[in-house]
Amino acid sequence: MKNKTGFLPGEGEAQPSRCPDNTAFKQQRLPAWKPQLTIASVLSSFFLIGAFCLLVGVCLVLSANSVREIQIDYSDKCSNCSKLRENSSNWNKECHCSVNFTLKEDILGDVFMYYGLQNFYQNHRRYVMSRSDAQLLGRNVNIQRSYCAPFSTYRNGTPMAPCGAIANSMFNDTIDLFYNRNSSVIQVPLLKTGNSWWTDKNVKFRNPKSYNLSSAFAGTARPPYWHKPVYQLDEEDERNNGYVNDDFIIWMRVSAFATFRNLYRRVRRVRHFAEGLPAGNYTFHISYNFPVTRFKGRKHVILSTVVWSGGSNPFLGIAYLVSGTAATLTGFVITGIHLKLRKKKTYFQRQ
């Protein structure tokens, strides 16, 4: 069938070209650089990378070893309280214990107090998902549709605030530090705010909007294992109460390993402790609430300083040392192979 021009389709009409445009990009005429892998460039790369990794690894290991740290295991020293907490019906009974220790040398600089747990697994998928991020942002949400179950509502329908297994298992021991100076006992001032990440404190956690916290959490109940509701976590400082409590925020950032430590307090550098912790006798006064015997766990208190590379974890430095050693050994192996092949080539050329 002819078109309006009188020609059949395809007759007398120029067919569009299927060739790429005549440009440097489409015709692959852009300037390029192709490295020539000579023996000199390969060996220099391996040796330079190896030297760099070894140097960084040595600096990181020396830095980690310079951290001053003391770790106190109080699981057995508070055995009476531990036995009391084995029975869940004793949750409302207070139990206190004291642990004495001695610092032989001064711990100068900023001193951080951590609590450590052993054999406590937070990396189970169901445990990690058992939370409601919308609820933690202060929103009015239906937590029955979240992953908080079975720690979402009570049998009478009252929602838990906060919900989920992570919040329900929050570490709730109270630890105070005292310095025994001559015949007097001085309580070490500890900072309980400013310990969490800025993004967590100001972005990921929010309290419900209301004229006060008690009314904001009206109609909700504390998790089963908690001793007090969320709006009473810190009644002295409203900015550290509710969902924005530092202890709560730090606990909600779960660990990847069964043995971990979380930042608990920082030593306030005033009066006798302006330079850090002086050498002498100290005492931990512990309000024992967190049970660990059922899962064969252990509890520690750690006093530590930090350096430019972080805490006393030498893993990163060891990783650099291993990488640098592997690169250097690979360079020597390639050098040996090259010399051996060059001798064979010279031998055959002479023949």
Short mmCIF file of C-alpha atoms in Angstrom, two decimals:
data_model
loop_
_atom_site.label_atom_id
_atom_site.label_comp_id
_atom_site.label_asym_id
_atom_site.label_seq_id
_atom_site.Cartn_x
_atom_site.Cartn_y
_atom_site.Cartn_z
CA MET A 1 0.00 0.00 0.00
CA LYS A 2 1.44 3.36 -1.06
CA ASN A 3 1.78 6.28 1.30
CA LYS A 4 0.97 9.93 0.53
CA THR A 5 4.21 10.40 -1.43
CA GLY A 6 3.30 7.66 -3.84
CA PHE A 7 6.06 5.33 -2.76
CA LEU A 8 5.85 2.06 -0.94
CA PRO A 9 7.21 2.11 2.57
CA GLY A 10 10.97 1.97 2.34
CA GLU A 11 11.14 3.07 -1.35
CA GLY A 12 13.03 6.29 -2.01
CA GLU A 13 13.47 7.04 1.73
CA ALA A 14 16.87 7.19 3.49
CA GLN A 15 17.16 4.48 6.15
CA PRO A 16 18.50 5.71 9.53
CA SER A 17 22.06 4.61 10.16
CA ARG A 18 22.60 2.12 12.99
CA CYS A 19 26.24 3.07 13.41
CA PRO A 20 27.29 4.94 16.60
CA ASP A 21 27.88 8.67 16.36
CA ASN A 22 31.30 9.76 15.28
CA THR A 23 32.36 11.02 18.71
CA ALA A 24 35.44 10.26 20.76
CA PHE A 25 33.35 8.60 23.48
CA LYS A 26 31.20 6.37 21.28
CA GLN A 27 34.07 5.51 18.93
CA GLN A 28 36.31 4.73 21.92
CA ARG A 29 38.97 7.28 21.07
CA LEU A 30 39.22 8.82 24.55
CA PRO A 31 42.72 9.07 26.00
CA ALA A 32 43.48 6.12 28.27
CA TRP A 33 46.26 4.91 30.48
CA LYS A 34 47.14 1.27 30.81
CA PRO A 35 49.59 0.35 33.57
CA GLN A 36 52.55 -1.73 32.59
CA LEU A 37 53.03 -4.32 35.34
CA THR A 38 56.79 -4.59 35.36
CA ILE A 39 58.66 -6.49 38.04
CA ALA A 40 59.92 -3.21 39.51
CA SER A 41 56.44 -1.68 39.87
CA VAL A 42 54.91 -4.87 41.31
CA LEU A 43 57.64 -5.43 43.89
CA SER A 44 57.74 -1.77 44.94
CA SER A 45 53.96 -1.80 45.46
CA PHE A 46 54.06 -4.89 47.68
CA PHE A 47 56.99 -3.65 49.76
CA LEU A 48 55.57 -0.13 50.16
CA ILE A 49 52.14 -1.45 51.20
CA GLY A 50 53.79 -3.90 53.59
CA ALA A 51 55.96 -1.20 55.17
CA PHE A 52 52.99 1.14 55.55
CA CYS A 53 50.78 -1.50 57.19
CA LEU A 54 53.57 -2.60 59.52
CA LEU A 55 54.24 0.98 60.59
CA VAL A 56 50.56 1.71 61.24
CA GLY A 57 50.14 -1.63 63.03
CA VAL A 58 53.06 -0.97 65.38
CA CYS A 59 51.68 2.50 66.22
CA LEU A 60 48.19 1.10 66.91
CA VAL A 61 49.49 -1.74 69.11
CA LEU A 62 51.73 0.60 71.12
CA SER A 63 48.85 3.03 71.50
CA ALA A 64 46.47 0.29 72.70
CA ASN A 65 49.06 -0.98 75.18
CA SER A 66 49.45 2.49 76.66
CA VAL A 67 45.83 2.48 77.85
CA ARG A 68 45.51 2.19 81.62
CA GLU A 69 42.74 -0.23 82.56
CA ILE A 70 41.53 -2.16 85.59
CA GLN A 71 38.77 -4.76 85.43
CA ILE A 72 36.84 -6.05 88.45
CA ASP A 73 34.67 -9.18 88.25
CA TYR A 74 31.94 -8.89 90.88
CA SER A 75 29.86 -11.93 89.90
CA ASP A 76 31.21 -14.08 92.75
CA LYS A 77 31.88 -11.25 95.17
CA CYS A 78 28.16 -10.47 95.17
CA SER A 79 27.10 -14.12 95.40
CA ASN A 80 24.38 -13.45 98.01
CA CYS A 81 22.67 -10.97 95.73
CA SER A 82 23.15 -13.29 92.79
CA LYS A 83 21.28 -16.08 94.58
CA LEU A 84 18.53 -13.66 95.53
CA ARG A 85 18.02 -12.61 91.91
CA GLU A 86 17.72 -16.22 90.74
CA ASN A 87 14.14 -16.17 92.00
CA SER A 88 12.14 -13.70 89.91
CA SER A 89 9.66 -13.21 92.75
CA ASN A 90 12.35 -11.23 94.61
CA TRP A 91 12.45 -8.48 92.02
CA ASN A 92 11.22 -5.86 94.50
CA LYS A 93 13.81 -6.73 97.18
CA GLU A 94 16.91 -4.56 97.24
CA CYS A 95 20.36 -6.12 97.51
CA HIS A 96 23.67 -4.29 97.87
CA CYS A 97 27.26 -5.43 97.91
CA SER A 98 30.69 -3.81 98.03
CA VAL A 99 33.89 -4.66 96.18
CA ASN A 100 37.26 -3.30 97.34
CA PHE A 101 40.27 -2.84 95.10
CA THR A 102 43.53 -0.90 95.02
CA LEU A 103 45.10 1.29 92.38
CA LYS A 104 48.87 0.95 92.63
CA GLU A 105 49.49 3.86 90.27
CA ASP A 106 47.63 7.01 89.30
CA ILE A 107 45.28 6.82 86.32
CA LEU A 108 45.78 10.22 84.74
CA GLY A 109 43.49 11.88 82.24
CA ASP A 110 39.86 11.17 81.45
CA VAL A 111 38.69 7.96 83.14
CA PHE A 112 35.71 6.03 81.82
CA MET A 113 33.65 3.47 83.71
CA TYR A 114 32.16 0.55 81.79
CA TYR A 115 30.01 -2.40 82.76
CA GLY A 116 30.88 -5.65 81.03
CA LEU A 117 28.76 -8.73 80.41
CA GLN A 118 30.00 -12.18 79.48
CA ASN A 119 28.01 -14.92 77.76
CA PHE A 120 25.09 -12.57 77.07
CA TYR A 121 24.05 -13.02 73.43
CA GLN A 122 22.48 -9.99 71.80
CA ASN A 123 23.04 -11.12 68.22
CA HIS A 124 20.00 -13.38 67.87
CA ARG A 125 17.87 -12.14 64.96
CA ARG A 126 14.60 -12.19 66.90
CA TYR A 127 16.20 -10.31 69.79
CA VAL A 128 17.72 -7.66 67.52
CA MET A 129 14.38 -7.03 65.79
CA SER A 130 12.38 -6.91 69.04
CA ARG A 131 11.93 -3.14 69.22
CA SER A 132 9.76 -0.36 67.82
CA ASP A 133 11.79 2.50 66.38
CA ALA A 134 8.60 4.49 65.78
CA GLN A 135 7.71 4.22 69.46
CA LEU A 136 11.23 5.28 70.46
CA LEU A 137 10.75 8.41 68.35
CA GLY A 138 7.83 9.37 70.59
CA ARG A 139 5.11 8.53 68.08
CA ASN A 140 1.73 7.11 69.00
CA VAL A 141 1.87 3.77 67.20
CA ASN A 142 0.13 0.41 67.48
CA ILE A 143 2.95 -1.71 68.88
CA GLN A 144 0.91 -4.89 68.40
CA ARG A 145 1.88 -4.65 64.73
CA SER A 146 5.58 -4.34 65.59
CA TYR A 147 8.16 -7.04 66.30
CA CYS A 148 8.01 -6.43 70.06
CA ALA A 149 5.98 -9.55 70.89
CA PRO A 150 5.84 -11.09 73.43
CA PHE A 151 6.97 -7.88 75.17
CA SER A 152 4.43 -5.60 73.53
CA THR A 153 1.31 -5.59 75.75
CA TYR A 154 0.14 -7.12 79.00
CA ARG A 155 -2.80 -9.51 79.15
CA ASN A 156 -5.17 -6.67 79.96
CA GLY A 157 -4.11 -4.87 76.79
CA THR A 158 -1.89 -2.22 78.39
CA PRO A 159 1.01 -1.44 76.03
CA MET A 160 4.57 -1.57 77.30
CA ALA A 161 6.76 1.49 77.04
CA PRO A 162 9.33 0.81 75.79
CA CYS A 163 8.39 -2.48 74.16
CA GLY A 164 10.57 -5.34 72.98
CA ALA A 165 13.07 -7.83 74.35
CA ILE A 166 16.03 -5.45 74.10
CA ALA A 167 14.44 -2.83 76.33
CA ASN A 168 13.05 -5.46 78.72
CA SER A 169 16.53 -6.91 79.35
CA MET A 170 18.18 -3.55 80.03
CA PHE A 171 21.14 -3.61 82.42
CA ASN A 172 19.95 -2.03 85.67
CA ASP A 173 22.72 -2.43 88.25
CA THR A 174 23.63 0.81 90.01
CA ILE A 175 27.38 1.29 90.55
CA ASP A 176 28.95 3.99 92.72
CA LEU A 177 32.69 4.52 93.27
CA PHE A 178 34.23 5.65 96.57
CA TYR A 179 37.81 6.72 97.30
CA ASN A 180 39.20 5.76 100.71
CA ARG A 181 41.55 8.64 101.50
CA ASN A 182 43.27 8.27 104.88
CA SER A 183 40.38 7.87 107.31
CA SER A 184 37.74 9.55 105.14
CA VAL A 185 35.58 8.13 102.36
CA ILE A 186 35.05 10.37 99.33
CA GLN A 187 32.50 9.56 96.67
CA VAL A 188 33.99 9.86 93.19
CA PRO A 189 31.83 12.26 91.12
CA LEU A 190 30.54 10.52 88.00
CA LEU A 191 28.92 11.98 84.89
CA LYS A 192 25.86 10.10 83.68
CA THR A 193 25.11 12.28 80.65
CA GLY A 194 27.05 12.93 77.47
CA ASN A 195 27.96 9.24 77.15
CA SER A 196 25.76 8.30 74.17
CA TRP A 197 26.21 9.11 70.49
CA TRP A 198 24.94 12.53 69.40
CA THR A 199 22.89 11.00 66.58
CA ASP A 200 21.19 8.61 69.00
CA LYS A 201 20.45 11.30 71.57
CA ASN A 202 19.16 13.90 69.13
CA VAL A 203 17.85 11.96 66.14
CA LYS A 204 16.89 8.35 66.87
CA PHE A 205 15.24 8.79 70.30
CA ARG A 206 12.48 11.22 71.28
CA ASN A 207 10.01 11.49 74.13
CA PRO A 208 6.29 11.89 73.42
CA LYS A 209 5.20 15.51 73.41
CA SER A 210 3.33 16.55 76.52
CA TYR A 211 3.55 19.07 79.33
CA ASN A 212 5.29 16.44 81.51
CA LEU A 213 6.63 12.93 81.06
CA SER A 214 4.23 11.18 83.41
CA SER A 215 1.26 12.36 81.35
CA ALA A 216 3.13 11.61 78.10
CA PHE A 217 3.38 7.95 79.09
CA ALA A 218 -0.13 7.74 80.56
CA GLY A 219 -1.88 4.52 79.60
CA THR A 220 1.38 2.56 79.30
CA ALA A 221 3.25 0.29 81.68
CA ARG A 222 6.89 -0.52 82.32
CA PRO A 223 8.44 -3.70 80.85
CA PRO A 224 8.11 -6.78 83.12
CA TYR A 225 11.77 -6.83 84.24
CA TRP A 226 11.96 -3.11 85.04
CA HIS A 227 11.71 -1.79 88.59
CA LYS A 228 10.32 1.61 87.61
CA PRO A 229 8.64 3.20 84.59
CA VAL A 230 10.58 4.82 81.79
CA TYR A 231 9.72 8.38 82.91
CA GLN A 232 11.52 7.76 86.22
CA LEU A 233 14.89 6.63 84.84
CA ASP A 234 16.42 9.96 85.89
CA GLU A 235 14.10 12.14 87.92
CA GLU A 236 16.89 14.63 88.69
CA ASP A 237 17.49 15.63 85.06
CA GLU A 238 14.50 15.90 82.74
CA ARG A 239 16.81 16.03 79.71
CA ASN A 240 18.10 12.57 80.66
CA ASN A 241 14.74 10.97 81.34
CA GLY A 242 12.41 8.77 79.34
CA TYR A 243 13.50 7.48 75.96
CA VAL A 244 16.43 9.94 75.84
CA ASN A 245 18.08 8.49 78.94
CA ASP A 246 21.75 7.82 78.19
CA ASP A 247 21.85 4.42 79.91
CA PHE A 248 18.80 3.30 77.95
CA ILE A 249 20.14 4.61 74.63
CA ILE A 250 23.51 2.89 75.10
CA TRP A 251 21.83 -0.42 75.96
CA MET A 252 19.61 -0.27 72.85
CA ARG A 253 22.73 -0.36 70.64
CA VAL A 254 23.18 -4.14 70.72
CA SER A 255 26.53 -5.92 70.58
CA ALA A 256 27.67 -8.36 67.93
CA PHE A 257 29.51 -10.61 70.41
CA ALA A 258 28.54 -12.45 73.57
CA THR A 259 31.20 -10.65 75.62
CA PHE A 260 30.95 -6.88 75.48
CA ARG A 261 31.20 -3.69 77.49
CA ASN A 262 29.06 -0.56 77.50
CA LEU A 263 29.98 2.89 78.72
CA TYR A 264 28.32 3.57 82.06
CA ARG A 265 29.86 6.71 83.55
CA ARG A 266 32.74 9.17 83.21
CA VAL A 267 34.78 10.48 86.12
CA ARG A 268 34.19 14.16 86.66
CA ARG A 269 37.56 15.84 86.97
CA VAL A 270 37.09 18.07 89.99
CA ARG A 271 38.78 18.48 93.39
CA HIS A 272 40.77 15.33 94.27
CA PHE A 273 40.14 13.90 90.83
CA ALA A 274 41.12 16.88 88.68
CA GLU A 275 44.05 14.91 87.20
CA GLY A 276 42.24 11.57 87.12
CA LEU A 277 42.08 8.81 89.71
CA PRO A 278 44.92 8.94 92.27
CA ALA A 279 46.52 5.76 93.55
CA GLY A 280 44.96 4.30 96.66
CA ASN A 281 42.12 2.16 97.94
CA TYR A 282 38.70 2.26 96.31
CA THR A 283 35.33 0.62 96.81
CA PHE A 284 32.52 -0.15 94.39
CA HIS A 285 29.07 0.04 95.99
CA ILE A 286 26.75 -1.98 93.79
CA SER A 287 22.98 -2.22 93.85
CA TYR A 288 22.64 -5.71 92.38
CA ASN A 289 19.59 -6.09 90.11
CA PHE A 290 20.69 -7.74 86.85
CA PRO A 291 20.66 -11.58 87.08
CA VAL A 292 23.28 -13.54 85.13
CA THR A 293 23.39 -17.00 86.73
CA ARG A 294 20.67 -18.50 84.52
CA PHE A 295 22.76 -18.08 81.37
CA LYS A 296 26.08 -18.68 83.17
CA GLY A 297 27.17 -15.12 82.65
CA ARG A 298 29.64 -12.86 84.39
CA LYS A 299 29.58 -9.16 85.24
CA HIS A 300 32.50 -6.76 85.34
CA VAL A 301 33.24 -3.15 86.13
CA ILE A 302 36.01 -1.62 84.04
CA LEU A 303 37.89 1.62 84.67
CA SER A 304 39.83 2.68 81.61
CA THR A 305 41.41 5.58 79.80
CA VAL A 306 41.30 6.21 76.07
CA VAL A 307 43.92 7.30 73.55
CA TRP A 308 43.80 8.71 70.02
CA SER A 309 43.14 5.22 68.60
CA GLY A 310 40.38 4.38 71.09
CA GLY A 311 40.41 1.91 73.97
CA SER A 312 42.57 -1.06 74.86
CA ASN A 313 41.52 -3.20 71.91
CA PRO A 314 44.61 -4.28 69.89
CA PHE A 315 42.57 -5.97 67.12
CA LEU A 316 43.00 -3.21 64.53
CA GLY A 317 46.76 -3.01 65.14
CA ILE A 318 47.12 -6.79 64.85
CA ALA A 319 45.12 -6.75 61.62
CA TYR A 320 47.50 -4.14 60.16
CA LEU A 321 50.52 -6.16 61.28
CA VAL A 322 49.17 -9.34 59.68
CA SER A 323 48.35 -7.50 56.44
CA GLY A 324 51.76 -5.85 56.32
CA THR A 325 53.56 -9.13 57.01
CA ALA A 326 51.56 -10.89 54.29
CA ALA A 327 52.32 -8.16 51.74
CA THR A 328 56.03 -8.16 52.61
CA LEU A 329 56.30 -11.97 52.41
CA THR A 330 54.45 -11.93 49.08
CA GLY A 331 57.01 -9.41 47.79
CA PHE A 332 59.91 -11.67 48.82
CA VAL A 333 58.23 -14.70 47.21
CA ILE A 334 57.73 -12.83 43.93
CA THR A 335 61.35 -11.67 44.09
CA GLY A 336 62.57 -15.26 44.54
CA ILE A 337 60.43 -16.52 41.65
CA HIS A 338 61.67 -13.71 39.42
CA LEU A 339 65.34 -14.38 40.18
CA LYS A 340 64.87 -18.10 39.61
CA LEU A 341 63.15 -17.60 36.24
CA ARG A 342 65.75 -15.05 35.16
CA LYS A 343 68.58 -17.51 35.87
CA LYS A 344 66.83 -20.18 33.80
CA LYS A 345 66.28 -17.73 30.94
CA THR A 346 69.96 -16.70 30.99
CA TYR A 347 71.02 -20.37 31.02
CA PHE A 348 68.93 -21.28 27.98
CA GLN A 349 70.08 -18.18 26.07
CA ARG A 350 73.70 -19.29 26.61
CA GLN A 351 72.90 -22.76 25.31
#
